[in-house]
PDB file of C-alpha atoms in Angstrom:
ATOM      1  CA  UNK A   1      16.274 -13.448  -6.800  1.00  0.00           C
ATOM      2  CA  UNK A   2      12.961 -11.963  -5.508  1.00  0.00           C
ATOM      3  CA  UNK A   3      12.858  -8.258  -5.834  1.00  0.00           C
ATOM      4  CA  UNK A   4      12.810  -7.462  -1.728  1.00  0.00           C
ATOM      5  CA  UNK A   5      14.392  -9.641   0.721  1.00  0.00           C
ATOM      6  CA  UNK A   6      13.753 -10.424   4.278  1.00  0.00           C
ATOM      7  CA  UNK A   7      14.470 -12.779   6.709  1.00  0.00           C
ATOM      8  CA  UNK A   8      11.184 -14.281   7.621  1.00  0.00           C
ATOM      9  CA  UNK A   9      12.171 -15.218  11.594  1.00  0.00           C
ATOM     10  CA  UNK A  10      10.700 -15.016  14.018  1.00  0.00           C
ATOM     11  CA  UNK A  11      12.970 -13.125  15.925  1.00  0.00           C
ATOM     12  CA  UNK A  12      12.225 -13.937  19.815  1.00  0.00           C
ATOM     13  CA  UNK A  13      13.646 -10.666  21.632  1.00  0.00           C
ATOM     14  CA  UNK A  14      13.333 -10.409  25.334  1.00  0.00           C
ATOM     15  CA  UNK A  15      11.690  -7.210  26.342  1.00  0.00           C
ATOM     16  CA  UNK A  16      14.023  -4.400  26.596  1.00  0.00           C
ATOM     17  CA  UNK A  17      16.162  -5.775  23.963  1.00  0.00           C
ATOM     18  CA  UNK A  18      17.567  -4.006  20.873  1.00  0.00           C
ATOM     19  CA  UNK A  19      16.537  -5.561  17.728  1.00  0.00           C
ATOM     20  CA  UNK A  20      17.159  -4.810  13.968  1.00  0.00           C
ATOM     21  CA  UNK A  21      16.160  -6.287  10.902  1.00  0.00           C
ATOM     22  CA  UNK A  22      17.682  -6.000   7.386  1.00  0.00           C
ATOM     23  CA  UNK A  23      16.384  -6.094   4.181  1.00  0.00           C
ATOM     24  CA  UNK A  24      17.645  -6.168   0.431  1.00  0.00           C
ATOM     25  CA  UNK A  25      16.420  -5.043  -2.619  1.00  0.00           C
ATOM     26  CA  UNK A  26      17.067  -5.638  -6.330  1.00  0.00           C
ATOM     27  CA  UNK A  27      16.563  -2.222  -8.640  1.00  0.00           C
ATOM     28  CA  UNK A  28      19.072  -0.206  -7.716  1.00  0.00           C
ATOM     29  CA  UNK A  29      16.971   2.558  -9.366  1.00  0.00           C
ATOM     30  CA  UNK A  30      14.679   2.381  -6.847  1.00  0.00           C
ATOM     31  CA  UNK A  31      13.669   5.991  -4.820  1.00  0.00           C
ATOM     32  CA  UNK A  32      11.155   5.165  -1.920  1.00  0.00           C
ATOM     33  CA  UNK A  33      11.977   2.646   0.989  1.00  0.00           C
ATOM     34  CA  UNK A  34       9.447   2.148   3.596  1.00  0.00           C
ATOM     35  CA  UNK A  35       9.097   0.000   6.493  1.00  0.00           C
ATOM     36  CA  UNK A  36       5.374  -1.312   7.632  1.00  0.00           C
ATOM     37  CA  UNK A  37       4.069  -3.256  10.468  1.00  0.00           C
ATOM     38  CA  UNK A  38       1.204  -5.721  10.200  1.00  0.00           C
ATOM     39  CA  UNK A  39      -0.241  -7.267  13.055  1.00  0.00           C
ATOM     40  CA  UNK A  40      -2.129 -10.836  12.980  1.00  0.00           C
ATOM     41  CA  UNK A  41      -5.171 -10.491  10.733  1.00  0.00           C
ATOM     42  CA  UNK A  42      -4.892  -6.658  10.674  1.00  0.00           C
ATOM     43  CA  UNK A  43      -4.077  -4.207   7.694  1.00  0.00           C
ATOM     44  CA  UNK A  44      -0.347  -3.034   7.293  1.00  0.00           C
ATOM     45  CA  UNK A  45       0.138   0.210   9.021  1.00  0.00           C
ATOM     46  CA  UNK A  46       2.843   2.213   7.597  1.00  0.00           C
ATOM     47  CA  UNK A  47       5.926   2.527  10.324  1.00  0.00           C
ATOM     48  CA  UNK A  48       7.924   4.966   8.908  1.00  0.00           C
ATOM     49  CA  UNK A  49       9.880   6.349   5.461  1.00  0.00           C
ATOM     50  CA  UNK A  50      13.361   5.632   4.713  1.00  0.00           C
ATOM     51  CA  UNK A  51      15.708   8.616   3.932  1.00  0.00           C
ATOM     52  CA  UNK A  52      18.730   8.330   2.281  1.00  0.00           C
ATOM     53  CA  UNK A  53      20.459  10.325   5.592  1.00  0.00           C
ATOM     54  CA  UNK A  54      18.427   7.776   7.312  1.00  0.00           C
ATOM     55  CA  UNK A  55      15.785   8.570   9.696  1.00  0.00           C
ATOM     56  CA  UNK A  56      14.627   8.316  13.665  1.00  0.00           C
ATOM     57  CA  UNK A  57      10.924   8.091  15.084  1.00  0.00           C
ATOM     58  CA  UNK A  58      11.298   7.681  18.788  1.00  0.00           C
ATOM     59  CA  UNK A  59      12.572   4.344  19.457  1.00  0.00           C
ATOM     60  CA  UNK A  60      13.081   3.619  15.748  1.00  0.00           C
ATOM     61  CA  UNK A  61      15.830   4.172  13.183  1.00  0.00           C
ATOM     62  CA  UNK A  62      15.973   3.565   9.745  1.00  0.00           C
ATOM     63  CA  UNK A  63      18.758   3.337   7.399  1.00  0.00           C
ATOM     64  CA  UNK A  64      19.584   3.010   3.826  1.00  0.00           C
ATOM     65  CA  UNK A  65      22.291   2.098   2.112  1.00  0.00           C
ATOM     66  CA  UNK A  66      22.274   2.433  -1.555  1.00  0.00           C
ATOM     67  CA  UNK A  67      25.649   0.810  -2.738  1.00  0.00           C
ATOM     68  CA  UNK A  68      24.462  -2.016  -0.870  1.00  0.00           C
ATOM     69  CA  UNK A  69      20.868  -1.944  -1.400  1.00  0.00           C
ATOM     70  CA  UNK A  70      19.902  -2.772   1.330  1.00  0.00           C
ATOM     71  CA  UNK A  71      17.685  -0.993   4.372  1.00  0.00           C
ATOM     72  CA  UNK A  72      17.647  -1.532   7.836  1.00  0.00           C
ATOM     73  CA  UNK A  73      15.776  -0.989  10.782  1.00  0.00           C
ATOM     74  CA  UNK A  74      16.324  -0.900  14.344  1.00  0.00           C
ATOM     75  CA  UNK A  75      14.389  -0.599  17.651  1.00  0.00           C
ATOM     76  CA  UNK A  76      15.903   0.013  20.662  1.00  0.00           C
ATOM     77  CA  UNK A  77      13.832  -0.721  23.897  1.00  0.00           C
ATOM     78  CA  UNK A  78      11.784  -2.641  22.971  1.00  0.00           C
ATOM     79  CA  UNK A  79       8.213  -3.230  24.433  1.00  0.00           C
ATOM     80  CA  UNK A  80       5.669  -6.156  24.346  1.00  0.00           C
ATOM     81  CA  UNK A  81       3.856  -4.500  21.926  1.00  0.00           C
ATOM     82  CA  UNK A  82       6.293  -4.174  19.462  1.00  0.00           C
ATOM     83  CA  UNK A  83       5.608  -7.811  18.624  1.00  0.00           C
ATOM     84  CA  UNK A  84       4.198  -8.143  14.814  1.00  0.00           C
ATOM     85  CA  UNK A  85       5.436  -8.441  11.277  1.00  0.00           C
ATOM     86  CA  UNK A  86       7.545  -5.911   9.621  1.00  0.00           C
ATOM     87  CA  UNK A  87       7.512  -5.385   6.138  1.00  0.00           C
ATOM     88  CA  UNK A  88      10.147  -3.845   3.860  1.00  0.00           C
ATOM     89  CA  UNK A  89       8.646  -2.304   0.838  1.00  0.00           C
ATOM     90  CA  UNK A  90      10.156  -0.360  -1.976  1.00  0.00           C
ATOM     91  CA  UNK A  91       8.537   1.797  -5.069  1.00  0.00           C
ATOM     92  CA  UNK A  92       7.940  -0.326  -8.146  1.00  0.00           C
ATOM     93  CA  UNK A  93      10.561   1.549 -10.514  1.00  0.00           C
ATOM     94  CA  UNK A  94       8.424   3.208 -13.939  1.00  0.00           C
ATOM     95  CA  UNK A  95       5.214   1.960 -12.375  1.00  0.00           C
ATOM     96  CA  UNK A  96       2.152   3.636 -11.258  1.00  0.00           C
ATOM     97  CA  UNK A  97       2.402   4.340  -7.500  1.00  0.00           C
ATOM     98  CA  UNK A  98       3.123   0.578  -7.036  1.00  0.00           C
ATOM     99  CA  UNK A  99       5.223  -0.794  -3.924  1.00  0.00           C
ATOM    100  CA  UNK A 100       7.206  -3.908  -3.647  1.00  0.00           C
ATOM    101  CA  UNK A 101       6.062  -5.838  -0.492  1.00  0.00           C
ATOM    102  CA  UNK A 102       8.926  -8.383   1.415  1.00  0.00           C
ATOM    103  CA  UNK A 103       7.284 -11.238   2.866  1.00  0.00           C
ATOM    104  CA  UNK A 104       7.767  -9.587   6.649  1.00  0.00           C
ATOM    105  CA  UNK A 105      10.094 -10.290   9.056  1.00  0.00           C
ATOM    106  CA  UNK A 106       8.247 -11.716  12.385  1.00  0.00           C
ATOM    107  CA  UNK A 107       9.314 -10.394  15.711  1.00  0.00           C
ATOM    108  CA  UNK A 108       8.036 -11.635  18.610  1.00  0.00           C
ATOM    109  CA  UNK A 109       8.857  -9.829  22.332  1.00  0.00           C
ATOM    110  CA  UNK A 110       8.605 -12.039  25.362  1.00  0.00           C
ATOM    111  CA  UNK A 111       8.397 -10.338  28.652  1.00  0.00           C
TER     112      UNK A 111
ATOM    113  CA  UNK B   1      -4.939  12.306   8.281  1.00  0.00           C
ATOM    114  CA  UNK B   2      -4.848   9.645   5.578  1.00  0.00           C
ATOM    115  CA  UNK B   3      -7.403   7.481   6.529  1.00  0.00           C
ATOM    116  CA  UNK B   4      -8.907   4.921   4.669  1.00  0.00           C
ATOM    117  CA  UNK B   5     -12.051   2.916   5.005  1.00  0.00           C
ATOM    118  CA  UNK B   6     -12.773  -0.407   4.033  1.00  0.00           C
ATOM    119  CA  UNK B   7     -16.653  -1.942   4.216  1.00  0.00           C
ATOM    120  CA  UNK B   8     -17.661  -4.450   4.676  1.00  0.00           C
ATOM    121  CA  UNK B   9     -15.201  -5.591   7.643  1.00  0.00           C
ATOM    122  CA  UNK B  10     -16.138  -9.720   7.060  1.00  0.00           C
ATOM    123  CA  UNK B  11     -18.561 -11.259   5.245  1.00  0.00           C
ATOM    124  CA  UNK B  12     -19.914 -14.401   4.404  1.00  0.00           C
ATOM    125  CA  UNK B  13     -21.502 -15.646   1.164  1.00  0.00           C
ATOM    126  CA  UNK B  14     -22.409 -18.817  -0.712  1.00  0.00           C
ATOM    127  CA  UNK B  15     -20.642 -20.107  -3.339  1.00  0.00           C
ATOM    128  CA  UNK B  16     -21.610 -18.411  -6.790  1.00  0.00           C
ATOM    129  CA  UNK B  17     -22.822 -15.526  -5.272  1.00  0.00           C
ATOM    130  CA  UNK B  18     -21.357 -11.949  -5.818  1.00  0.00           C
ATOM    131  CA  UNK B  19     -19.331  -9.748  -3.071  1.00  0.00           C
ATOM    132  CA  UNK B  20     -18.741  -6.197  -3.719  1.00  0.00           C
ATOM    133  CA  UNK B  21     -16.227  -4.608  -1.408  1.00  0.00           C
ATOM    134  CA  UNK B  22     -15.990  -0.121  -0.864  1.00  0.00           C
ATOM    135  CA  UNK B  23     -13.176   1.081  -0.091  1.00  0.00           C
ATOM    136  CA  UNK B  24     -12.732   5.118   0.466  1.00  0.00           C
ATOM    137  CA  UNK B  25     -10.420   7.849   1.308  1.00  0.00           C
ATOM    138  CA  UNK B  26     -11.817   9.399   3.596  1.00  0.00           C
ATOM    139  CA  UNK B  27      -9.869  12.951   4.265  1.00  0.00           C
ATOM    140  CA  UNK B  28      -7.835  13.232   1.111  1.00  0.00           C
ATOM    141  CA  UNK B  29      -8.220  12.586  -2.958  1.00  0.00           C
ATOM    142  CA  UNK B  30      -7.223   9.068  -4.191  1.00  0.00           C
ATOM    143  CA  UNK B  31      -5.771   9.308  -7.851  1.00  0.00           C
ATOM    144  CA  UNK B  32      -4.966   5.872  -6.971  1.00  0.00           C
ATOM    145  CA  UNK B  33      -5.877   2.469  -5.223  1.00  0.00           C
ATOM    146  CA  UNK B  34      -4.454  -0.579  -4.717  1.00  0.00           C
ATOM    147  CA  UNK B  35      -6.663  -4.228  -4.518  1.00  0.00           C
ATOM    148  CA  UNK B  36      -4.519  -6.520  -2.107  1.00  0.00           C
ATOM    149  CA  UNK B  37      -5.738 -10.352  -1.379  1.00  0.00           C
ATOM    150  CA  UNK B  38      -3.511 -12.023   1.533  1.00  0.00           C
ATOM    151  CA  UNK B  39      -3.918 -15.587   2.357  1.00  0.00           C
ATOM    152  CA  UNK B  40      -2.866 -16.380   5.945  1.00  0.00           C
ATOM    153  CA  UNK B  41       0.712 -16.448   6.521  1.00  0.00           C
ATOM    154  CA  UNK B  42       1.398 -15.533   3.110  1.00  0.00           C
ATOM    155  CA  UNK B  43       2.579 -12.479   2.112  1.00  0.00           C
ATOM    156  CA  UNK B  44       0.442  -9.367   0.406  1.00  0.00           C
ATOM    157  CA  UNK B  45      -0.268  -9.875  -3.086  1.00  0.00           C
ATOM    158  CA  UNK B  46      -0.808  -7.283  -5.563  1.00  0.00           C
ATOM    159  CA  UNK B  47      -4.407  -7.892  -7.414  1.00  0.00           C
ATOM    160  CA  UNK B  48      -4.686  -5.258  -9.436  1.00  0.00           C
ATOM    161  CA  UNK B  49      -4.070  -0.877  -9.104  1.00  0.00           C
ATOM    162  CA  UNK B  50      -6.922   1.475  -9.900  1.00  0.00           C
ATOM    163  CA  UNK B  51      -7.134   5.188 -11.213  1.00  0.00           C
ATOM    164  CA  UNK B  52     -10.231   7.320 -11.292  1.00  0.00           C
ATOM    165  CA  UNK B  53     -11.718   7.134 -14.205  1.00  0.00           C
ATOM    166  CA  UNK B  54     -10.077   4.444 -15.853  1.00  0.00           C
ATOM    167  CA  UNK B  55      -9.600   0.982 -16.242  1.00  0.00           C
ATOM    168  CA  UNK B  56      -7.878  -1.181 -13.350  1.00  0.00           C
ATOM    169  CA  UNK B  57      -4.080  -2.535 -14.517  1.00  0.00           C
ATOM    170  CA  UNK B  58      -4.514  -6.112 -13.160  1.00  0.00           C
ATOM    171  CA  UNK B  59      -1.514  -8.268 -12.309  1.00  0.00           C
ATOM    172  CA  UNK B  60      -0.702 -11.399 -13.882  1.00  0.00           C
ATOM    173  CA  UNK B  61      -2.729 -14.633 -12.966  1.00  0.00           C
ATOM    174  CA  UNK B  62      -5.329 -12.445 -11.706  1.00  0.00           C
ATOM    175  CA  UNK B  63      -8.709 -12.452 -13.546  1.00  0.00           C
ATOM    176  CA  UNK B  64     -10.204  -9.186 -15.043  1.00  0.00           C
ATOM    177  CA  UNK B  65     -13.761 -10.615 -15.567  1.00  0.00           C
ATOM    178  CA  UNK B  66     -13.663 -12.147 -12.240  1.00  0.00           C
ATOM    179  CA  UNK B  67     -12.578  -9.299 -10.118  1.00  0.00           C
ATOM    180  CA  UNK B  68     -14.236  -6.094 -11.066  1.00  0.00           C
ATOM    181  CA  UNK B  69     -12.765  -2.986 -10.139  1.00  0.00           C
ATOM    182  CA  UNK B  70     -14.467   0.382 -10.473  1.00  0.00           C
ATOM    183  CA  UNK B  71     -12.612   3.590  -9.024  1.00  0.00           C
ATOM    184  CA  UNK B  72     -15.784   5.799 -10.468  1.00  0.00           C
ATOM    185  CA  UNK B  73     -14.311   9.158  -7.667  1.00  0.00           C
ATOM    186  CA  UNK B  74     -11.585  10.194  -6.202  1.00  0.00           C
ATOM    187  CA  UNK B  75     -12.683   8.709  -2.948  1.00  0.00           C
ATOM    188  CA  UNK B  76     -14.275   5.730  -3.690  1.00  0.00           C
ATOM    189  CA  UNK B  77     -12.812   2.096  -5.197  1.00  0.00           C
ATOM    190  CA  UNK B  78     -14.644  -1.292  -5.488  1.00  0.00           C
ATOM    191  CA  UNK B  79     -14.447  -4.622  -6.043  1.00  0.00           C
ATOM    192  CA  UNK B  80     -16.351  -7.118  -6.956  1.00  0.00           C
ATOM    193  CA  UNK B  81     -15.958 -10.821  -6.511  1.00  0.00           C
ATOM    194  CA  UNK B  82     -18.187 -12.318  -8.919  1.00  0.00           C
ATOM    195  CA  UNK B  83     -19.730 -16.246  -8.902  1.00  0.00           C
ATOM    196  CA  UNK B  84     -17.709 -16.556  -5.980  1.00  0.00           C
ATOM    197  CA  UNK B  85     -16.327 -19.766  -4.753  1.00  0.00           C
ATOM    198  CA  UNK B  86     -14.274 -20.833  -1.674  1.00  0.00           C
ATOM    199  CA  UNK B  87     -10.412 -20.406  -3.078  1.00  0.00           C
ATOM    200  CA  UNK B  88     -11.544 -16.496  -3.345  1.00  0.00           C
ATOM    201  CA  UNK B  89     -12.060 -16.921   0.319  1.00  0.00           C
ATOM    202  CA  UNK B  90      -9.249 -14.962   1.753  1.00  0.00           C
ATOM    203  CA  UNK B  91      -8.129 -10.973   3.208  1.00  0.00           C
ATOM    204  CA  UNK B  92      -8.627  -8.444   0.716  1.00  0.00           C
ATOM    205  CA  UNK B  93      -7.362  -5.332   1.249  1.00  0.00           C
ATOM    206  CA  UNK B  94      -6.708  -1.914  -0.360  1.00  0.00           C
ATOM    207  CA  UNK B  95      -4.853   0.847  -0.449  1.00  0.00           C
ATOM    208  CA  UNK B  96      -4.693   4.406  -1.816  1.00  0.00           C
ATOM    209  CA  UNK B  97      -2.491   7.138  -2.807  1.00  0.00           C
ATOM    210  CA  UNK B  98      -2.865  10.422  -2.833  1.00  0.00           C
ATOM    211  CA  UNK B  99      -0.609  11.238  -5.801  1.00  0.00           C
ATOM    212  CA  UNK B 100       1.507  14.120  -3.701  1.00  0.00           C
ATOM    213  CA  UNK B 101       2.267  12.326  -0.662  1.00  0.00           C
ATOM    214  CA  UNK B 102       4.410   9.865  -2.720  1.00  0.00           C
ATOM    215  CA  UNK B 103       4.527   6.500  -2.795  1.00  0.00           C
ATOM    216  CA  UNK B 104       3.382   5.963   0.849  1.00  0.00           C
ATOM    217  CA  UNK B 105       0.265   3.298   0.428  1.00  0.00           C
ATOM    218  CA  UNK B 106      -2.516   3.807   3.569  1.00  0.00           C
ATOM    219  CA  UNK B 107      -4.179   0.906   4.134  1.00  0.00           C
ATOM    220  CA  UNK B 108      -8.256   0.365   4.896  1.00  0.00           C
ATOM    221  CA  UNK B 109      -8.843  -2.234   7.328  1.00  0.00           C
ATOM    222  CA  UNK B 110      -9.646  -5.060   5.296  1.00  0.00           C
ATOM    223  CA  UNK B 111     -12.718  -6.944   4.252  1.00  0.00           C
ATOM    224  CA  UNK B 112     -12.486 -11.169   5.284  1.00  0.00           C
ATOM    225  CA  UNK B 113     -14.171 -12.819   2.929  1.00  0.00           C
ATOM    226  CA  UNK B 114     -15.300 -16.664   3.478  1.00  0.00           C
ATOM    227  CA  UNK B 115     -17.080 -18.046   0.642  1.00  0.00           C
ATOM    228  CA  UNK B 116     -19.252 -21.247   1.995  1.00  0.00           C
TER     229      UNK B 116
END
């Protein structure tokens, strides 16, 4: 079982649309939850932090849920430029500083 | 704030040659940096994590002598591709932390290498 999951799409939304994405991850000891996006041939570009109370940036709203394991996100409204990879990530438990990348979840927004 | 740089953007090399690759925090103190590689449509892959002043913890499969990592400041991390040949052609990236912030990873832009 690979330490985060995602589904890999892509996820064709029509503009406007509400999307979310989950993803699920192994250590249950694990503390920091993160979501990224990464657009084609460009760095990832950290999105936002996942709080346990769970957590909303504008359109955006993240949630954890620890007896699951398992984080989510969701974007309401969204816009053509929403259309990139989004990456679940999670702290490397008893390492130094070290994330745990998922392989991305494509999402694609078609006007 | 949090901004990291990343030089040289691309670059282009023959095979056997040697690439060295900056990478620097630019408005706040790395204790620690991250080497990425990322072939296309592949996922990020951990090289190797760096703290000032010591040596580089590199991840399995991933060759110490061939990828030299010095993190000699705070601000400053680099690597070094050394005799390199076209399978190290690929997206290297890195990352730092700045220790208090957490585990939140900011990301330089990325240096494409394409070994000829």
């Amino acid at each position: 079982r690979k330490e985060v999951e995602q589904d890999p799409g892509p996820f064709n939304v029509p503009e406007g649309a509400t999307v979310a994405f989950n993803c699920t991850y192994s250590n249950s000891a694990s503390q920091s939850f993160f979501w990224y996006r990464q657009d084609c041939r460009k760095e990832p570009k950290l999105l936002m932090s996942v709080y346990s109370s769970g957590n909303e940036d504008g359109r955006f709203t993240a949630q954890l849920n620890r007896a699951s394991q398992y984080i989510s996100l969701l974007i309401r409204d969204s816009k053509l430029s929403d259309s990139a990879t989004y990456l679940c990530v999670v702290n490397r438990v008893d390492s130094n500083y070290q994330l745990i990348w998922g392989a991305g979840t494509k999402l694609i927004i078609k006007p | 704030g949090a901004v990291v740089s990343q030089h040289p953007s691309w670059v282009i090399c023959k095979s056997g040659t040697s690439v060295k690759i900056e990478c620097r925090s630019l408005d706040f103190q790395a204790t620690t940096m991250f080497w990425y590689r990322q072939f296309p449509k592949q996922s990020l892959m951990l090289m190797a994590t760096s703290n000032e002043g010591s040596k580089a913890t590199y991840e399995q499969g991933v060759e110490k002598d061939k990828f030299l990592i010095n993190h000699a400041s705070l601000t400053l991390s680099t690597l070094t591709v050394t005799s390199a040949h076209p399978e190290d052609s690929s997206f290297y990236i890195c990352s730092a932390n700045g220790g208090g912030l957490g585990y939140e990873q900011y990301f330089g832009p990325g240096t494409r290498l394409t070994v000829t």
